[in-house]
Short mmCIF file of C-alpha atoms in Angstrom, two decimals:
data_model
loop_
_atom_site.label_atom_id
_atom_site.label_comp_id
_atom_site.label_asym_id
_atom_site.label_seq_id
_atom_site.Cartn_x
_atom_site.Cartn_y
_atom_site.Cartn_z
CA MET N 1 -5.38 -16.80 -11.06
CA THR N 2 -2.28 -17.53 -8.99
CA LYS N 3 -3.16 -18.82 -5.54
CA ILE N 4 -2.42 -16.23 -2.87
CA ASN N 5 -0.34 -17.46 0.06
CA THR N 6 0.80 -14.18 1.65
CA ILE N 7 -1.02 -11.11 2.96
CA ILE N 8 0.98 -7.93 3.64
CA PHE N 9 -0.74 -5.30 5.79
CA ASP N 10 0.02 -1.64 6.13
CA LEU N 11 -0.62 -0.48 9.71
CA GLY N 12 -1.50 3.21 9.99
CA GLY N 13 -4.86 3.91 8.38
CA VAL N 14 -5.57 0.19 7.93
CA LEU N 15 -5.28 -1.40 11.36
CA ILE N 16 -4.42 1.64 13.49
CA ASP N 17 -6.23 4.96 13.46
CA TRP N 18 -3.47 7.59 13.53
CA ASN N 19 -4.26 11.24 12.96
CA PRO N 20 -2.43 14.41 14.08
CA GLU N 21 -5.79 16.18 14.13
CA TYR N 22 -6.49 14.48 17.46
CA VAL N 23 -3.83 16.76 18.98
CA PHE N 24 -3.90 19.85 16.81
CA LEU N 25 -7.61 20.48 16.66
CA GLU N 26 -7.36 21.07 20.40
CA VAL N 27 -4.17 23.11 20.01
CA PHE N 28 -5.97 25.45 17.60
CA ASN N 29 -9.10 25.63 19.79
CA GLY N 30 -11.31 23.77 17.36
CA ASP N 31 -10.39 25.98 14.38
CA ARG N 32 -10.09 23.42 11.58
CA GLU N 33 -8.92 25.98 9.03
CA LYS N 34 -5.95 27.05 11.16
CA MET N 35 -5.16 23.43 12.03
CA ARG N 36 -5.19 22.34 8.39
CA TRP N 37 -2.98 25.25 7.37
CA PHE N 38 -0.47 24.30 10.04
CA LEU N 39 -0.42 20.63 8.98
CA GLU N 40 -0.16 21.55 5.30
CA HIS N 41 2.56 24.20 5.67
CA ILE N 42 4.53 23.56 8.90
CA CYS N 43 4.35 20.00 10.28
CA THR N 44 3.67 18.56 6.84
CA SER N 45 3.24 14.96 5.72
CA ASP N 46 6.55 15.19 3.86
CA TRP N 47 8.31 16.36 7.02
CA ASN N 48 6.82 13.52 9.06
CA GLU N 49 7.66 10.95 6.39
CA ASN N 50 11.30 11.96 6.60
CA GLN N 51 11.34 10.58 10.16
CA ASP N 52 9.78 7.40 8.76
CA THR N 53 13.06 6.88 6.90
CA GLY N 54 15.07 7.00 10.13
CA TYR N 55 15.84 10.70 10.46
CA PRO N 56 16.13 11.47 14.21
CA ILE N 57 12.99 13.01 15.69
CA ALA N 58 14.94 15.40 17.94
CA GLN N 59 16.93 16.73 15.00
CA ALA N 60 13.86 17.02 12.78
CA THR N 61 12.11 19.01 15.49
CA GLU N 62 15.05 21.41 15.93
CA ASP N 63 15.35 21.83 12.15
CA LEU N 64 11.73 22.84 11.88
CA VAL N 65 11.82 25.14 14.90
CA LYS N 66 14.72 27.02 13.28
CA GLN N 67 12.67 27.42 10.10
CA HIS N 68 9.48 28.49 11.89
CA PRO N 69 10.39 29.83 15.35
CA GLN N 70 6.98 31.48 15.72
CA TYR N 71 5.47 27.96 15.84
CA GLU N 72 8.00 26.43 18.24
CA LYS N 73 5.42 25.38 20.83
CA GLU N 74 3.17 23.71 18.25
CA ILE N 75 6.07 22.00 16.44
CA ARG N 76 7.39 20.48 19.67
CA LEU N 77 3.93 19.09 20.39
CA PHE N 78 3.96 16.99 17.21
CA TYR N 79 6.24 14.37 18.73
CA GLY N 80 5.94 15.54 22.31
CA ASP N 81 2.25 14.61 22.31
CA TRP N 82 2.51 12.00 19.57
CA GLU N 83 0.86 9.16 21.49
CA ARG N 84 -2.44 11.04 21.57
CA MET N 85 -2.47 10.90 17.76
CA LEU N 86 -3.10 7.17 18.09
CA GLY N 87 -6.87 7.03 18.04
CA GLY N 88 -7.17 3.29 18.55
CA ALA N 89 -7.49 0.08 16.58
CA ILE N 90 -9.61 -0.10 13.44
CA GLN N 91 -11.51 -3.04 14.85
CA GLY N 92 -13.13 -4.28 11.65
CA THR N 93 -9.71 -4.76 10.06
CA VAL N 94 -8.28 -6.31 13.20
CA ASP N 95 -11.09 -8.89 13.02
CA ILE N 96 -10.13 -9.67 9.41
CA LEU N 97 -6.47 -9.98 10.40
CA LYS N 98 -7.36 -12.47 13.14
CA LYS N 99 -9.41 -14.61 10.77
CA LEU N 100 -6.60 -14.71 8.23
CA ILE N 101 -4.08 -15.74 10.86
CA ASP N 102 -6.40 -18.27 12.49
CA SER N 103 -7.04 -19.91 9.11
CA LYS N 104 -3.33 -20.87 9.00
CA GLN N 105 -3.53 -20.72 5.20
CA TYR N 106 -1.46 -17.56 4.78
CA LYS N 107 1.79 -15.96 5.76
CA VAL N 108 0.72 -12.64 7.30
CA VAL N 109 3.26 -9.84 7.65
CA ALA N 110 3.22 -6.05 7.87
CA LEU N 111 5.01 -3.29 5.99
CA THR N 112 4.71 0.13 7.58
CA ASN N 113 6.04 3.65 7.17
CA TRP N 114 6.80 4.43 10.81
CA SER N 115 9.56 6.08 12.80
CA ALA N 116 11.68 3.53 14.63
CA GLU N 117 11.53 5.84 17.66
CA THR N 118 7.74 5.89 17.97
CA PHE N 119 6.92 2.36 16.78
CA PRO N 120 7.62 0.79 20.23
CA ILE N 121 4.78 2.96 21.62
CA ALA N 122 2.38 1.34 19.17
CA GLN N 123 3.74 -2.13 19.93
CA GLU N 124 3.00 -1.62 23.60
CA LYS N 125 -0.47 -0.24 22.94
CA PHE N 126 -1.74 -2.76 20.35
CA ASP N 127 -1.51 -6.46 21.18
CA PHE N 128 -2.37 -7.53 17.64
CA LEU N 129 1.03 -6.29 16.44
CA GLN N 130 2.42 -9.44 18.06
CA TRP N 131 0.32 -11.65 15.76
CA PHE N 132 2.34 -11.01 12.61
CA GLU N 133 4.99 -13.40 11.36
CA GLY N 134 7.10 -10.29 10.91
CA ILE N 135 6.89 -6.50 10.59
CA LEU N 136 9.15 -4.40 8.41
CA VAL N 137 9.36 -0.87 9.86
CA SER N 138 10.62 1.78 7.45
CA GLY N 139 12.44 3.77 10.11
CA GLU N 140 14.55 0.75 10.97
CA GLU N 141 15.54 0.29 7.32
CA ASN N 142 16.25 3.93 6.38
CA THR N 143 13.81 3.84 3.47
CA ARG N 144 10.04 3.94 3.06
CA LYS N 145 7.11 3.34 0.80
CA PRO N 146 6.69 4.03 -2.09
CA PHE N 147 10.39 3.49 -2.85
CA GLU N 148 11.04 0.24 -4.68
CA ASP N 149 13.77 -0.97 -2.36
CA ILE N 150 11.46 -1.35 0.65
CA TYR N 151 9.15 -3.68 -1.28
CA LYS N 152 12.07 -5.75 -2.52
CA LEU N 153 13.41 -5.93 1.03
CA THR N 154 10.02 -7.14 2.29
CA LEU N 155 9.86 -9.85 -0.37
CA SER N 156 13.36 -11.11 0.37
CA ARG N 157 13.23 -10.88 4.15
CA PHE N 158 10.01 -12.85 4.47
CA ASN N 159 10.63 -15.14 1.48
CA ILE N 160 7.59 -13.90 -0.43
CA GLU N 161 6.79 -14.48 -4.11
CA ALA N 162 5.37 -11.22 -5.42
CA ASP N 163 2.66 -12.74 -7.59
CA LYS N 164 1.38 -14.84 -4.67
CA ALA N 165 1.09 -11.85 -2.31
CA ILE N 166 -1.54 -9.22 -1.59
CA PHE N 167 -0.55 -5.83 -0.19
CA ILE N 168 -3.21 -3.80 1.67
CA ASP N 169 -2.59 -0.06 2.10
CA ASP N 170 -4.76 3.04 2.49
CA ASN N 171 -2.42 5.11 0.29
CA LEU N 172 -2.96 4.51 -3.43
CA ARG N 173 0.57 5.73 -4.16
CA ASN N 174 1.96 2.81 -2.15
CA ILE N 175 -0.33 0.31 -3.87
CA GLU N 176 0.76 1.47 -7.31
CA ALA N 177 4.42 1.06 -6.35
CA ALA N 178 3.76 -2.50 -5.16
CA ASN N 179 1.90 -3.32 -8.37
CA LYS N 180 4.97 -2.38 -10.42
CA LEU N 181 6.82 -5.25 -8.73
CA GLY N 182 4.05 -7.73 -9.43
CA ILE N 183 2.46 -7.61 -5.97
CA HIS N 184 -1.33 -7.62 -5.98
CA GLY N 185 -2.66 -4.50 -4.29
CA ILE N 186 -5.84 -3.66 -2.42
CA HIS N 187 -6.51 0.01 -1.77
CA PHE N 188 -8.02 0.06 1.71
CA THR N 189 -11.07 2.26 2.26
CA SER N 190 -13.00 0.28 4.88
CA ALA N 191 -13.10 -3.14 6.50
CA GLU N 192 -16.27 -4.05 4.61
CA ASN N 193 -14.71 -3.12 1.29
CA LEU N 194 -11.60 -5.11 2.19
CA LYS N 195 -13.71 -8.23 2.73
CA ASP N 196 -15.21 -7.81 -0.74
CA GLN N 197 -11.79 -7.23 -2.32
CA LEU N 198 -10.35 -10.33 -0.67
CA LYS N 199 -13.16 -12.42 -2.18
CA ASN N 200 -11.86 -11.42 -5.61
CA TYR N 201 -8.75 -13.42 -4.75
CA ASN N 202 -10.78 -16.40 -3.50
CA ILE N 203 -10.02 -15.53 0.10
CA GLN N 204 -13.07 -16.33 2.21
CA LEU N 205 -13.41 -15.11 5.77
CA SER N 206 -15.63 -17.56 7.64
#
């Protein structure tokens, strides 16, 4: 097996707990069915991901309000109350990140689908985002995972050899896209599972 020298982390869902339910469960008075319908049909994942490619948040909000004026208040809350969707650090993974960096055996970078407008809020909130050798933010590059170009950009910008790198992401779609370029992928489900998966690549966390 090729010796791994680079670890690429996703952020949301791996190191940072982000979930719009933290805002909208309250908005819909604890009614999970109404909340889920709203997030599946109005402020959808696809709509949010469009801002992750650099589309302006203000324009995206106005676009959606025009389409669904009866939900104007709720739509404006998506980014208006966005910071409350940040539930906190996923501490088990942060501990793994620190051990990898402290070992000084690996280049450790991040590749995240994130709006360039909201990412500074996360940077201010989470000190561990300063630990990375570099972070590629989709919204700053006008593309996102799982499109091939963002992986190629990550490899070139940080001088990474695909077959010597591991990419950790909670979205299997993004892992599969990385695999097509020869990057080893770990589908993140929990910090404990991540430790076991890293051992498969002879990466020991003392």
